[in-house]
Short mmCIF file of C-alpha atoms in Angstrom, two decimals:
data_model
loop_
_atom_site.label_atom_id
_atom_site.label_comp_id
_atom_site.label_asym_id
_atom_site.label_seq_id
_atom_site.Cartn_x
_atom_site.Cartn_y
_atom_site.Cartn_z
CA PRO B 1 -0.07 0.43 -0.02
CA ARG B 2 1.10 3.39 -1.01
CA PRO B 3 1.60 5.61 1.92
CA ASP B 4 0.40 8.66 0.48
CA VAL B 5 -2.69 7.15 -0.02
CA SER B 6 -5.23 6.18 2.91
CA PRO B 7 -7.95 3.72 1.75
CA PRO B 8 -11.61 5.15 2.29
CA THR B 9 -13.89 3.01 4.45
CA PRO B 10 -15.66 0.29 2.68
CA GLY B 11 -19.13 2.08 2.31
CA THR B 12 -20.31 5.19 0.50
CA ASN B 13 -17.33 8.04 0.87
CA LEU B 14 -17.53 11.70 -0.71
CA LEU B 15 -14.17 12.60 -2.36
CA PHE B 16 -13.22 16.34 -3.05
CA ALA B 17 -10.45 17.84 -4.50
CA GLN B 18 -8.77 20.62 -2.72
CA SER B 19 -5.34 22.65 -3.46
CA GLY B 20 -3.08 19.55 -4.09
CA LYS B 21 -4.80 16.99 -2.55
CA ILE B 22 -7.88 14.49 -2.67
CA GLU B 23 -9.91 14.00 0.69
CA HIS B 24 -12.60 11.66 1.64
CA ILE B 25 -15.41 11.93 4.01
CA PRO B 26 -17.35 9.09 4.90
CA LEU B 27 -21.10 8.71 4.52
CA ASP B 28 -23.08 7.45 7.33
CA GLY B 29 -26.64 7.24 5.54
CA TYR B 30 -26.78 10.74 4.33
CA SER B 31 -24.59 12.42 6.88
CA MET B 32 -20.80 13.24 6.74
CA LYS B 33 -18.99 11.92 9.34
CA LYS B 34 -16.59 14.57 9.53
CA GLU B 35 -14.32 13.67 12.22
CA GLU B 36 -13.52 10.94 10.14
CA ALA B 37 -12.40 12.91 7.08
CA ARG B 38 -9.06 12.48 5.89
CA THR B 39 -6.64 12.86 2.79
CA LEU B 40 -6.79 10.14 -0.03
CA LEU B 41 -3.96 11.52 -2.06
CA HIS B 42 -1.12 13.93 -1.85
CA VAL B 43 -0.15 15.50 -4.75
CA PRO B 44 1.36 18.98 -3.37
CA ASP B 45 2.28 20.75 -6.44
CA LYS B 46 -0.87 19.83 -8.72
CA VAL B 47 -4.35 21.88 -8.82
CA VAL B 48 -6.67 19.02 -9.25
CA ILE B 49 -10.00 20.24 -10.33
CA ALA B 50 -11.84 17.28 -11.60
CA VAL B 51 -12.53 13.74 -9.94
CA ALA B 52 -14.57 10.93 -10.89
CA PHE B 53 -14.95 7.09 -9.98
CA ASP B 54 -15.18 4.00 -11.57
CA CYS B 55 -16.93 1.89 -9.68
CA VAL B 56 -15.57 -1.52 -11.30
CA GLU B 57 -12.03 -1.26 -10.39
CA LYS B 58 -12.40 1.21 -7.76
CA MET B 59 -10.35 3.69 -9.21
CA VAL B 60 -10.42 7.56 -8.79
CA TYR B 61 -9.52 9.71 -11.90
CA TRP B 62 -8.84 13.63 -11.72
CA SER B 63 -7.54 16.23 -13.58
CA ASP B 64 -4.69 18.41 -13.19
CA ILE B 65 -4.41 21.87 -14.75
CA THR B 66 -0.82 22.60 -13.90
CA GLU B 67 0.64 19.66 -15.97
CA PRO B 68 -1.91 19.29 -17.54
CA ALA B 69 -2.95 15.69 -16.98
CA ILE B 70 -5.54 13.21 -16.33
CA SER B 71 -4.24 10.35 -14.04
CA ARG B 72 -5.81 7.72 -11.77
CA VAL B 73 -4.98 5.61 -8.54
CA SER B 74 -6.49 2.88 -7.05
CA LEU B 75 -8.85 3.30 -3.75
CA GLN B 76 -6.40 0.37 -2.14
CA GLY B 77 -3.30 2.47 -3.09
CA GLY B 78 -0.80 1.97 -5.46
CA GLN B 79 1.19 4.30 -7.86
CA PRO B 80 -0.80 6.73 -9.41
CA THR B 81 -0.82 6.36 -13.30
CA THR B 82 -1.06 9.49 -15.77
CA LEU B 83 -3.19 8.39 -18.37
CA ILE B 84 -3.46 11.91 -20.72
CA LYS B 85 -0.55 14.30 -20.64
CA THR B 86 -0.45 15.66 -24.48
CA ASP B 87 -2.82 17.90 -25.84
CA LEU B 88 -4.53 19.06 -22.92
CA GLY B 89 -5.14 22.81 -21.75
CA SER B 90 -7.65 23.11 -19.08
CA PRO B 91 -9.39 19.67 -18.08
CA GLU B 92 -12.02 20.55 -15.98
CA GLY B 93 -14.47 17.76 -15.89
CA ILE B 94 -14.30 14.00 -16.01
CA ALA B 95 -17.27 11.35 -16.39
CA ILE B 96 -16.72 7.44 -16.34
CA ASP B 97 -18.95 5.22 -18.18
CA HIS B 98 -18.05 1.91 -16.18
CA LEU B 99 -20.04 -0.18 -18.32
CA SER B 100 -18.46 0.72 -21.78
CA ARG B 101 -15.10 1.22 -19.93
CA LEU B 102 -14.79 4.64 -21.58
CA MET B 103 -13.38 8.12 -20.23
CA PHE B 104 -14.83 11.77 -21.27
CA TRP B 105 -13.59 14.99 -20.67
CA THR B 106 -14.10 18.66 -21.04
CA ASP B 107 -11.13 21.09 -21.85
CA SER B 108 -12.03 24.65 -21.55
CA ILE B 109 -8.46 25.95 -23.47
CA MET B 110 -8.95 23.46 -26.28
CA ASP B 111 -12.83 23.99 -26.44
CA GLN B 112 -13.45 20.26 -26.75
CA ILE B 113 -14.82 17.05 -25.57
CA GLU B 114 -12.56 14.18 -25.46
CA VAL B 115 -13.13 10.39 -25.38
CA SER B 116 -10.49 7.55 -24.51
CA LYS B 117 -10.64 4.04 -22.89
CA LEU B 118 -10.03 4.45 -19.29
CA ASP B 119 -6.52 3.54 -19.68
CA GLY B 120 -5.88 6.54 -21.81
CA SER B 121 -5.85 4.60 -25.18
CA TYR B 122 -8.42 5.12 -28.41
CA ARG B 123 -8.44 8.84 -27.56
CA ARG B 124 -10.90 10.75 -29.84
CA VAL B 125 -12.22 14.48 -30.37
CA LEU B 126 -15.98 13.90 -29.52
CA PHE B 127 -17.08 17.57 -30.08
CA ASP B 128 -15.07 20.56 -31.00
CA GLU B 129 -17.47 23.31 -31.73
CA ASP B 130 -19.92 25.63 -30.07
CA LEU B 131 -17.82 25.36 -26.89
CA ILE B 132 -16.41 28.29 -24.76
CA ASN B 133 -15.95 27.34 -20.96
CA PRO B 134 -17.18 23.63 -20.85
CA ARG B 135 -16.65 22.28 -17.57
CA PRO B 136 -18.94 19.71 -15.84
CA ILE B 137 -19.62 16.50 -17.58
CA VAL B 138 -21.53 13.51 -16.33
CA ALA B 139 -22.85 10.41 -18.07
CA ASP B 140 -25.66 7.93 -17.99
CA PRO B 141 -24.16 4.95 -18.89
CA ASN B 142 -27.34 2.65 -18.89
CA ASN B 143 -28.77 5.04 -21.77
CA GLY B 144 -25.57 5.57 -23.42
CA ARG B 145 -25.90 9.43 -23.23
CA LEU B 146 -23.58 12.44 -21.96
CA TYR B 147 -24.58 15.56 -20.19
CA TRP B 148 -22.28 18.56 -20.03
CA ALA B 149 -22.47 22.35 -19.02
CA ASP B 150 -20.66 25.45 -20.54
CA TRP B 151 -20.38 28.46 -18.24
CA ASN B 152 -19.81 30.97 -21.69
CA ARG B 153 -20.95 34.10 -20.04
CA ASP B 154 -22.38 35.11 -23.56
CA GLY B 155 -24.55 32.11 -23.54
CA PRO B 156 -24.55 29.31 -20.60
CA LYS B 157 -26.01 26.03 -21.38
CA ILE B 158 -26.70 22.40 -20.99
CA GLU B 159 -26.09 19.92 -23.42
CA MET B 160 -26.78 16.31 -23.65
CA ALA B 161 -25.71 13.68 -26.63
CA ASN B 162 -25.19 10.08 -27.14
CA MET B 163 -22.01 8.87 -26.36
CA ASP B 164 -21.06 8.16 -30.08
CA GLY B 165 -21.30 11.70 -30.80
CA THR B 166 -24.84 11.69 -32.05
CA ASP B 167 -28.05 13.62 -30.96
CA ARG B 168 -26.22 16.53 -29.65
CA THR B 169 -29.06 18.68 -27.97
CA ILE B 170 -29.39 22.05 -25.88
CA LEU B 171 -31.20 20.92 -22.78
CA VAL B 172 -31.28 24.10 -20.59
CA SER B 173 -30.11 27.42 -21.94
CA GLU B 174 -32.84 29.63 -20.42
CA ASN B 175 -32.02 31.46 -16.92
CA LEU B 176 -28.68 30.08 -16.53
CA GLY B 177 -25.76 31.92 -15.15
CA LEU B 178 -22.31 29.68 -14.25
CA PRO B 179 -23.50 26.31 -14.19
CA ASN B 180 -19.97 25.07 -12.97
CA GLY B 181 -21.31 21.75 -11.28
CA LEU B 182 -23.46 18.84 -12.92
CA THR B 183 -24.85 15.49 -11.67
CA TYR B 184 -26.87 12.70 -12.85
CA ASP B 185 -28.72 10.44 -10.68
CA PRO B 186 -29.49 7.27 -12.25
CA LEU B 187 -32.31 5.95 -9.96
CA SER B 188 -34.75 9.01 -10.39
CA ARG B 189 -33.19 9.72 -13.67
CA ILE B 190 -32.63 13.43 -12.87
CA LEU B 191 -30.24 15.60 -13.86
CA CYS B 192 -29.25 18.64 -11.27
CA TRP B 193 -26.75 21.31 -11.58
CA ALA B 194 -25.50 23.97 -9.24
CA ASP B 195 -25.25 27.55 -10.55
CA ALA B 196 -22.56 30.36 -9.34
CA GLY B 197 -24.58 32.96 -11.22
CA THR B 198 -27.97 32.28 -10.56
CA ARG B 199 -26.95 31.08 -6.85
CA LYS B 200 -29.61 28.11 -7.62
CA VAL B 201 -29.57 24.68 -7.54
CA GLU B 202 -31.95 23.21 -10.38
CA CYS B 203 -33.01 19.64 -11.48
CA VAL B 204 -34.47 18.59 -15.14
CA ASP B 205 -35.93 15.67 -16.34
CA PRO B 206 -34.02 15.05 -19.62
CA TYR B 207 -36.71 13.29 -20.84
CA SER B 208 -39.79 15.10 -20.04
CA ARG B 209 -37.83 18.52 -19.81
CA TYR B 210 -39.90 19.21 -16.54
CA ARG B 211 -36.99 21.56 -14.40
CA LYS B 212 -37.52 22.28 -10.98
CA LYS B 213 -35.57 24.65 -8.44
CA VAL B 214 -34.25 22.71 -5.58
CA VAL B 215 -32.93 25.70 -3.60
CA GLU B 216 -31.76 29.38 -4.29
CA GLY B 217 -29.57 31.86 -2.43
CA ILE B 218 -26.44 29.44 -2.32
CA GLN B 219 -23.15 30.88 -2.28
CA TYR B 220 -20.48 29.99 -5.06
CA ALA B 221 -21.16 26.29 -6.03
CA PHE B 222 -18.13 24.69 -8.28
CA ALA B 223 -19.07 21.56 -8.25
CA VAL B 224 -21.84 18.93 -7.33
CA VAL B 225 -22.62 15.42 -6.91
CA SER B 226 -26.12 13.43 -6.13
CA TYR B 227 -26.57 10.64 -3.77
CA GLY B 228 -30.17 9.25 -3.13
CA LYS B 229 -32.14 12.24 -1.65
CA SER B 230 -29.13 14.44 -1.13
CA LEU B 231 -27.06 16.63 -3.04
CA PHE B 232 -23.14 17.68 -1.84
CA TYR B 233 -21.55 20.78 -3.83
CA THR B 234 -18.22 22.52 -3.16
CA ASP B 235 -18.61 26.29 -2.55
CA TRP B 236 -15.77 28.45 -3.28
CA ARG B 237 -16.61 31.27 -0.73
CA ARG B 238 -17.36 29.33 2.51
CA GLU B 239 -14.51 26.91 1.15
CA ALA B 240 -16.94 24.23 2.42
CA ILE B 241 -18.77 20.98 1.26
CA ILE B 242 -22.71 21.80 1.77
CA THR B 243 -25.60 19.14 2.26
CA ILE B 244 -28.42 19.71 0.32
CA ASP B 245 -31.66 17.73 1.18
CA ARG B 246 -33.24 17.56 -2.41
CA MET B 247 -36.58 16.65 -0.79
CA ALA B 248 -36.95 19.14 1.88
CA GLU B 249 -35.67 21.76 -0.33
CA LYS B 250 -32.87 23.02 1.84
CA GLU B 251 -29.24 23.25 2.82
CA THR B 252 -29.16 20.53 5.80
CA ASP B 253 -25.30 20.59 6.90
CA SER B 254 -22.17 21.83 6.21
CA PHE B 255 -18.45 20.31 6.36
CA LEU B 256 -15.44 23.17 6.74
CA PRO B 257 -12.13 21.36 5.93
CA GLN B 258 -9.11 22.11 8.47
CA ARG B 259 -7.32 23.67 5.66
CA ARG B 260 -8.61 26.94 4.18
CA SER B 261 -8.93 27.12 0.17
CA LYS B 262 -11.37 26.50 -2.64
CA PRO B 263 -12.56 23.06 -3.07
CA TYR B 264 -12.91 22.00 -6.56
CA GLY B 265 -14.27 18.70 -8.08
CA ILE B 266 -16.57 16.36 -5.80
CA THR B 267 -17.85 12.62 -6.18
CA THR B 268 -19.17 9.82 -4.25
CA THR B 269 -16.95 6.30 -3.92
CA TYR B 270 -19.21 3.23 -3.19
CA PRO B 271 -18.81 -0.28 -2.91
CA GLN B 272 -20.76 -1.53 -5.71
CA CYS B 273 -21.59 -0.91 -9.23
CA PRO B 274 -25.29 -0.16 -10.14
CA PRO B 275 -26.93 -2.94 -12.15
CA GLY B 276 -27.02 -2.17 -15.98
CA VAL B 277 -26.19 -2.73 -19.31
CA ASN B 278 -25.38 -0.87 -22.66
CA TYR B 279 -24.72 -1.99 -26.06
CA CYS B 280 -21.07 -0.67 -25.82
CA SER B 281 -20.59 -2.80 -23.19
CA ALA B 282 -20.67 -5.87 -25.08
CA ASN B 283 -17.87 -4.08 -27.09
CA ASP S 1 12.10 7.97 12.21
CA SER S 2 11.08 7.47 15.74
CA THR S 3 11.82 4.00 15.77
CA VAL S 4 15.56 4.15 15.65
CA GLY S 5 16.05 5.20 19.40
CA THR S 6 18.35 8.07 19.26
CA SER S 7 17.62 11.79 20.62
CA SER S 8 17.57 12.96 16.77
CA ASP S 9 14.78 10.61 15.48
CA CYS S 10 12.41 13.22 15.46
CA GLN S 11 12.84 16.15 13.67
CA PRO S 12 11.14 19.41 13.45
CA CYS S 13 8.95 19.70 10.15
CA PRO S 14 10.54 21.97 7.50
CA CYS S 15 7.41 23.57 7.16
CA PRO S 16 6.74 27.51 7.66
CA GLY S 17 4.43 28.92 10.14
CA GLY S 18 4.41 25.36 11.98
CA ALA S 19 2.60 23.67 9.56
CA THR S 20 2.25 19.63 10.22
CA CYS S 21 4.47 17.11 8.23
CA ALA S 22 4.33 13.78 7.12
CA VAL S 23 7.36 11.34 5.95
CA VAL S 24 6.39 9.13 2.93
CA PRO S 25 8.24 5.89 3.96
CA LYS S 26 8.92 4.58 0.79
CA THR S 27 10.83 7.88 -0.54
CA LYS S 28 11.68 9.21 2.84
CA GLU S 29 10.38 12.42 1.47
CA VAL S 30 8.74 15.09 3.91
CA VAL S 31 5.60 16.76 3.08
CA CYS S 32 3.92 19.11 4.62
CA THR S 33 0.35 18.51 5.01
CA ASN S 34 -1.17 21.93 6.27
CA CYS S 35 0.22 24.87 4.59
CA PRO S 36 -0.31 28.43 6.11
CA ALA S 37 -3.01 30.03 4.27
CA GLY S 38 -2.97 30.78 0.57
CA THR S 39 0.10 28.28 -0.01
CA THR S 40 0.67 24.88 -0.84
CA GLY S 41 3.11 22.44 -2.22
CA LYS S 42 5.49 19.71 -0.72
CA ARG S 43 6.95 22.45 1.43
CA CYS S 44 4.37 25.42 0.98
CA GLU S 45 6.60 26.74 -1.23
CA LEU S 46 3.62 27.48 -3.79
CA CYS S 47 0.61 29.53 -4.01
CA ASP S 48 -2.99 28.34 -4.13
CA ASP S 49 -4.68 28.70 -7.52
CA GLY S 50 -5.28 31.57 -8.49
CA PHE S 51 -2.45 33.65 -6.95
CA PHE S 52 1.32 33.76 -7.66
CA GLY S 53 4.54 34.55 -5.81
CA ASN S 54 7.17 33.03 -4.17
CA PRO S 55 6.13 32.47 -0.41
CA LEU S 56 9.35 30.63 0.75
CA GLY S 57 11.81 33.02 -1.24
CA ILE S 58 13.66 29.74 -2.68
CA ALA S 59 15.52 30.52 -5.56
CA SER S 60 14.36 34.25 -5.64
CA PRO S 61 13.66 36.94 -3.57
CA LYS S 62 10.50 36.27 -1.07
CA ARG S 63 7.14 37.33 -2.80
CA ASP S 64 3.67 36.81 -0.76
CA CYS S 65 1.25 35.04 -2.92
CA LYS S 66 -0.78 37.82 -4.59
CA ALA S 67 -4.14 37.45 -6.53
CA CYS S 68 -3.37 37.22 -10.49
CA GLN S 69 -2.67 40.46 -11.85
CA CYS S 70 -4.33 40.45 -15.49
CA ASN S 71 -5.45 43.84 -15.87
CA SER S 72 -9.51 42.86 -15.00
CA ASN S 73 -9.04 40.85 -18.03
CA ILE S 74 -9.55 37.30 -16.71
CA ASP S 75 -12.65 35.26 -15.27
CA PRO S 76 -12.80 35.07 -11.92
CA ASN S 77 -14.99 31.90 -12.55
CA ALA S 78 -12.24 30.14 -14.67
CA VAL S 79 -9.64 28.14 -12.70
CA GLY S 80 -5.49 28.30 -13.51
CA ASN S 81 -5.62 32.03 -14.74
CA CYS S 82 -1.92 32.39 -13.68
CA ASP S 83 1.26 30.91 -13.66
CA ARG S 84 1.92 30.44 -10.07
CA GLU S 85 5.33 31.52 -9.58
CA THR S 86 5.75 34.08 -12.15
CA GLY S 87 2.35 35.09 -12.32
CA GLU S 88 2.08 35.11 -16.21
CA CYS S 89 -1.69 35.10 -16.98
CA LEU S 90 -2.97 32.06 -18.77
CA LYS S 91 -6.69 32.69 -19.74
CA CYS S 92 -6.96 36.17 -20.84
CA ILE S 93 -10.40 37.30 -22.05
CA TYR S 94 -11.65 40.13 -24.31
CA ASN S 95 -9.47 39.23 -26.79
CA THR S 96 -6.26 40.22 -25.15
CA GLU S 97 -3.28 38.45 -24.56
CA GLY S 98 0.60 39.37 -23.01
CA PHE S 99 2.10 38.26 -19.58
CA PHE S 100 -0.33 40.95 -17.73
CA CYS S 101 -3.21 40.05 -20.53
CA ASP S 102 -1.98 43.68 -21.26
CA ARG S 103 -2.28 43.81 -25.18
CA CYS S 104 -4.85 43.21 -27.92
CA LYS S 105 -4.64 39.66 -29.84
CA ASP S 106 -3.36 39.51 -33.34
CA GLY S 107 -6.44 40.65 -35.29
CA PHE S 108 -7.68 43.28 -32.95
CA TYR S 109 -6.96 46.57 -31.71
CA GLY S 110 -7.72 49.35 -29.12
CA ASN S 111 -6.93 49.40 -25.22
CA ALA S 112 -6.37 46.57 -23.80
CA LEU S 113 -6.16 48.28 -20.23
CA ALA S 114 -9.71 50.11 -20.63
CA SER S 115 -11.99 49.82 -17.81
CA ASN S 116 -15.14 49.13 -20.17
CA PRO S 117 -14.58 45.68 -21.98
CA ALA S 118 -16.72 47.12 -25.09
CA GLU S 119 -13.74 49.78 -25.30
CA LYS S 120 -10.89 47.23 -24.98
CA CYS S 121 -10.07 45.29 -28.26
CA LYS S 122 -11.96 45.43 -31.56
CA SER S 123 -11.44 43.30 -34.31
CA CYS S 124 -9.14 44.91 -36.95
CA SER S 125 -11.60 43.51 -39.83
CA CYS S 126 -9.29 44.45 -42.71
CA SER S 127 -11.06 44.63 -46.02
CA PRO S 128 -9.65 41.72 -47.49
CA TYR S 129 -9.45 43.40 -51.29
CA GLY S 130 -7.45 46.41 -50.16
CA THR S 131 -4.93 45.07 -47.20
CA VAL S 132 -1.63 43.96 -48.50
CA GLY S 133 -1.33 40.13 -48.41
CA ARG S 134 -4.94 39.58 -46.83
CA GLU S 135 -3.61 40.33 -43.54
CA THR S 136 -5.82 40.24 -40.82
CA SER S 137 -3.80 41.88 -38.45
CA CYS S 138 -3.57 45.86 -37.83
CA LEU S 139 -1.58 48.38 -35.69
CA GLN S 140 -2.55 48.03 -31.93
CA VAL S 141 -3.66 51.59 -30.89
CA THR S 142 -5.22 53.15 -34.00
CA GLY S 143 -6.13 49.84 -35.94
CA GLN S 144 -5.11 51.15 -39.19
CA CYS S 145 -4.51 47.99 -41.82
CA ARG S 146 -1.96 47.47 -44.00
CA CYS S 147 -3.22 49.10 -47.21
CA LEU S 148 -2.64 48.41 -50.71
CA PRO S 149 -1.37 51.53 -53.16
CA HIS S 150 -3.80 53.96 -53.60
CA VAL S 151 -6.56 52.16 -50.79
CA THR S 152 -7.63 54.37 -47.77
CA ASN S 153 -9.44 54.30 -44.58
CA ARG S 154 -8.49 52.20 -41.18
CA ASP S 155 -9.71 48.96 -42.57
CA CYS S 156 -8.64 49.77 -46.10
CA SER S 157 -12.09 49.45 -47.65
CA ALA S 158 -12.12 52.15 -50.07
CA CYS S 159 -10.08 53.70 -52.76
CA GLU S 160 -8.63 57.27 -52.82
CA PRO S 161 -10.59 60.12 -54.70
CA GLY S 162 -9.89 59.34 -58.13
CA PHE S 163 -9.26 56.04 -57.96
CA TYR S 164 -11.17 53.08 -58.52
CA ASN S 165 -11.27 48.99 -58.80
CA LEU S 166 -10.69 47.90 -54.91
CA ARG S 167 -11.67 44.27 -55.92
CA SER S 168 -8.58 44.03 -58.11
CA GLY S 169 -6.74 43.05 -54.83
CA LYS S 170 -3.57 45.08 -56.26
CA GLY S 171 -4.90 48.13 -55.22
CA CYS S 172 -6.83 51.02 -56.78
CA GLU S 173 -6.44 52.23 -60.27
CA ARG S 174 -6.43 55.88 -61.54
CA CYS S 175 -9.60 56.68 -63.07
CA GLY S 176 -8.03 58.42 -65.82
CA CYS S 177 -11.37 60.57 -66.45
CA ASN S 178 -10.39 63.79 -68.53
CA PRO S 179 -9.99 66.79 -66.25
CA ILE S 180 -11.76 68.97 -68.70
CA GLY S 181 -14.94 66.85 -69.19
CA SER S 182 -15.28 65.31 -65.67
CA THR S 183 -17.50 67.22 -63.12
CA ASN S 184 -14.92 66.56 -60.14
#
């Protein structure tokens, strides 16, 4: 086991990036076990932005904007591996499709969305048009769909497409500010976003397009992850992790890391993959 | 290493401001784990994202971490706006570029330092017919494009009086009107 990796507890954990490290907080039901928060990985000279989790191999993927690079490490420890380090500008979002074993990422300098296998091979550009500041990207492996948001101040939008690049569609473009965070809940089939411009968290059903506000008056959201009836977002102003109860439509808890600096990407790690197959998983 | 049993086993962390540290057993490398506010890195020698400086003064004079200085030509919602050591601006907006986002990008002109974004950098929009080599760049401040012979205007979009055929792409030709029979 690698000394700078401390394996998280077997249950569900929150994982978030903060100034040269990735931290984890065990979850007990929906509540954060704050006193058990630990550093998962130290990468002191890097600025980690996105974090993502592959539930099959129990690997954590992250993007670093200083190299820039996309890397991964096993939750059990071992050497981190750099997967992508050429032709990157500012990789700020990573999505994992655990069924077809692919990763997708956004880059706000190259203004692209790219795809590769989880080891970084078979890399392709999926989209290189109409992207200004693409940031969060999430996958819905069961339906072979991708969702991403672009915080372009002259026209922020949330888009979707199939994983093969077909059927690219704008899902939301009205009343958006800076949609920094995006998360998809496969069970309720709901896409939610955290917006640092409108200071709201909202959700949309991508099929019916029914849109619903969850909370408003939030501080400055950077990234968000859904877990059951909860949403957790990283807040640049409070330098904290905030819990939202999606059903009660209010903030219910917050965690202030000991170290005061902006938190970036957030995701969850969990012991079992959600059930499902898609047509790419059969190769 | 507290397992050897000598008086020098435990040494103070080589970290500023009383920050805690840990030893990576495999490499024996010491890493600071709780750097003072605004700093990061193995020895707290780096500034947080969005700041630049040399907080420990290694290899060059000590400079406290300061927010990126890019003439208001960066977006506070962006990440990685400047180099953490040199302060070089990396994500200039409003069509600016340069170490401090202090000049207009090629193909743009105006005052990158103007306070109103609308007055910052405008497109040269040089006329392709009237500009030497169909260049798209112009003079930084005035925006004057490099015009072909007898072509005029900032954007080389018109012939001088007494000349015609801008669209030739070789400059304008003299009209050759008879001065006695012409009205002006």
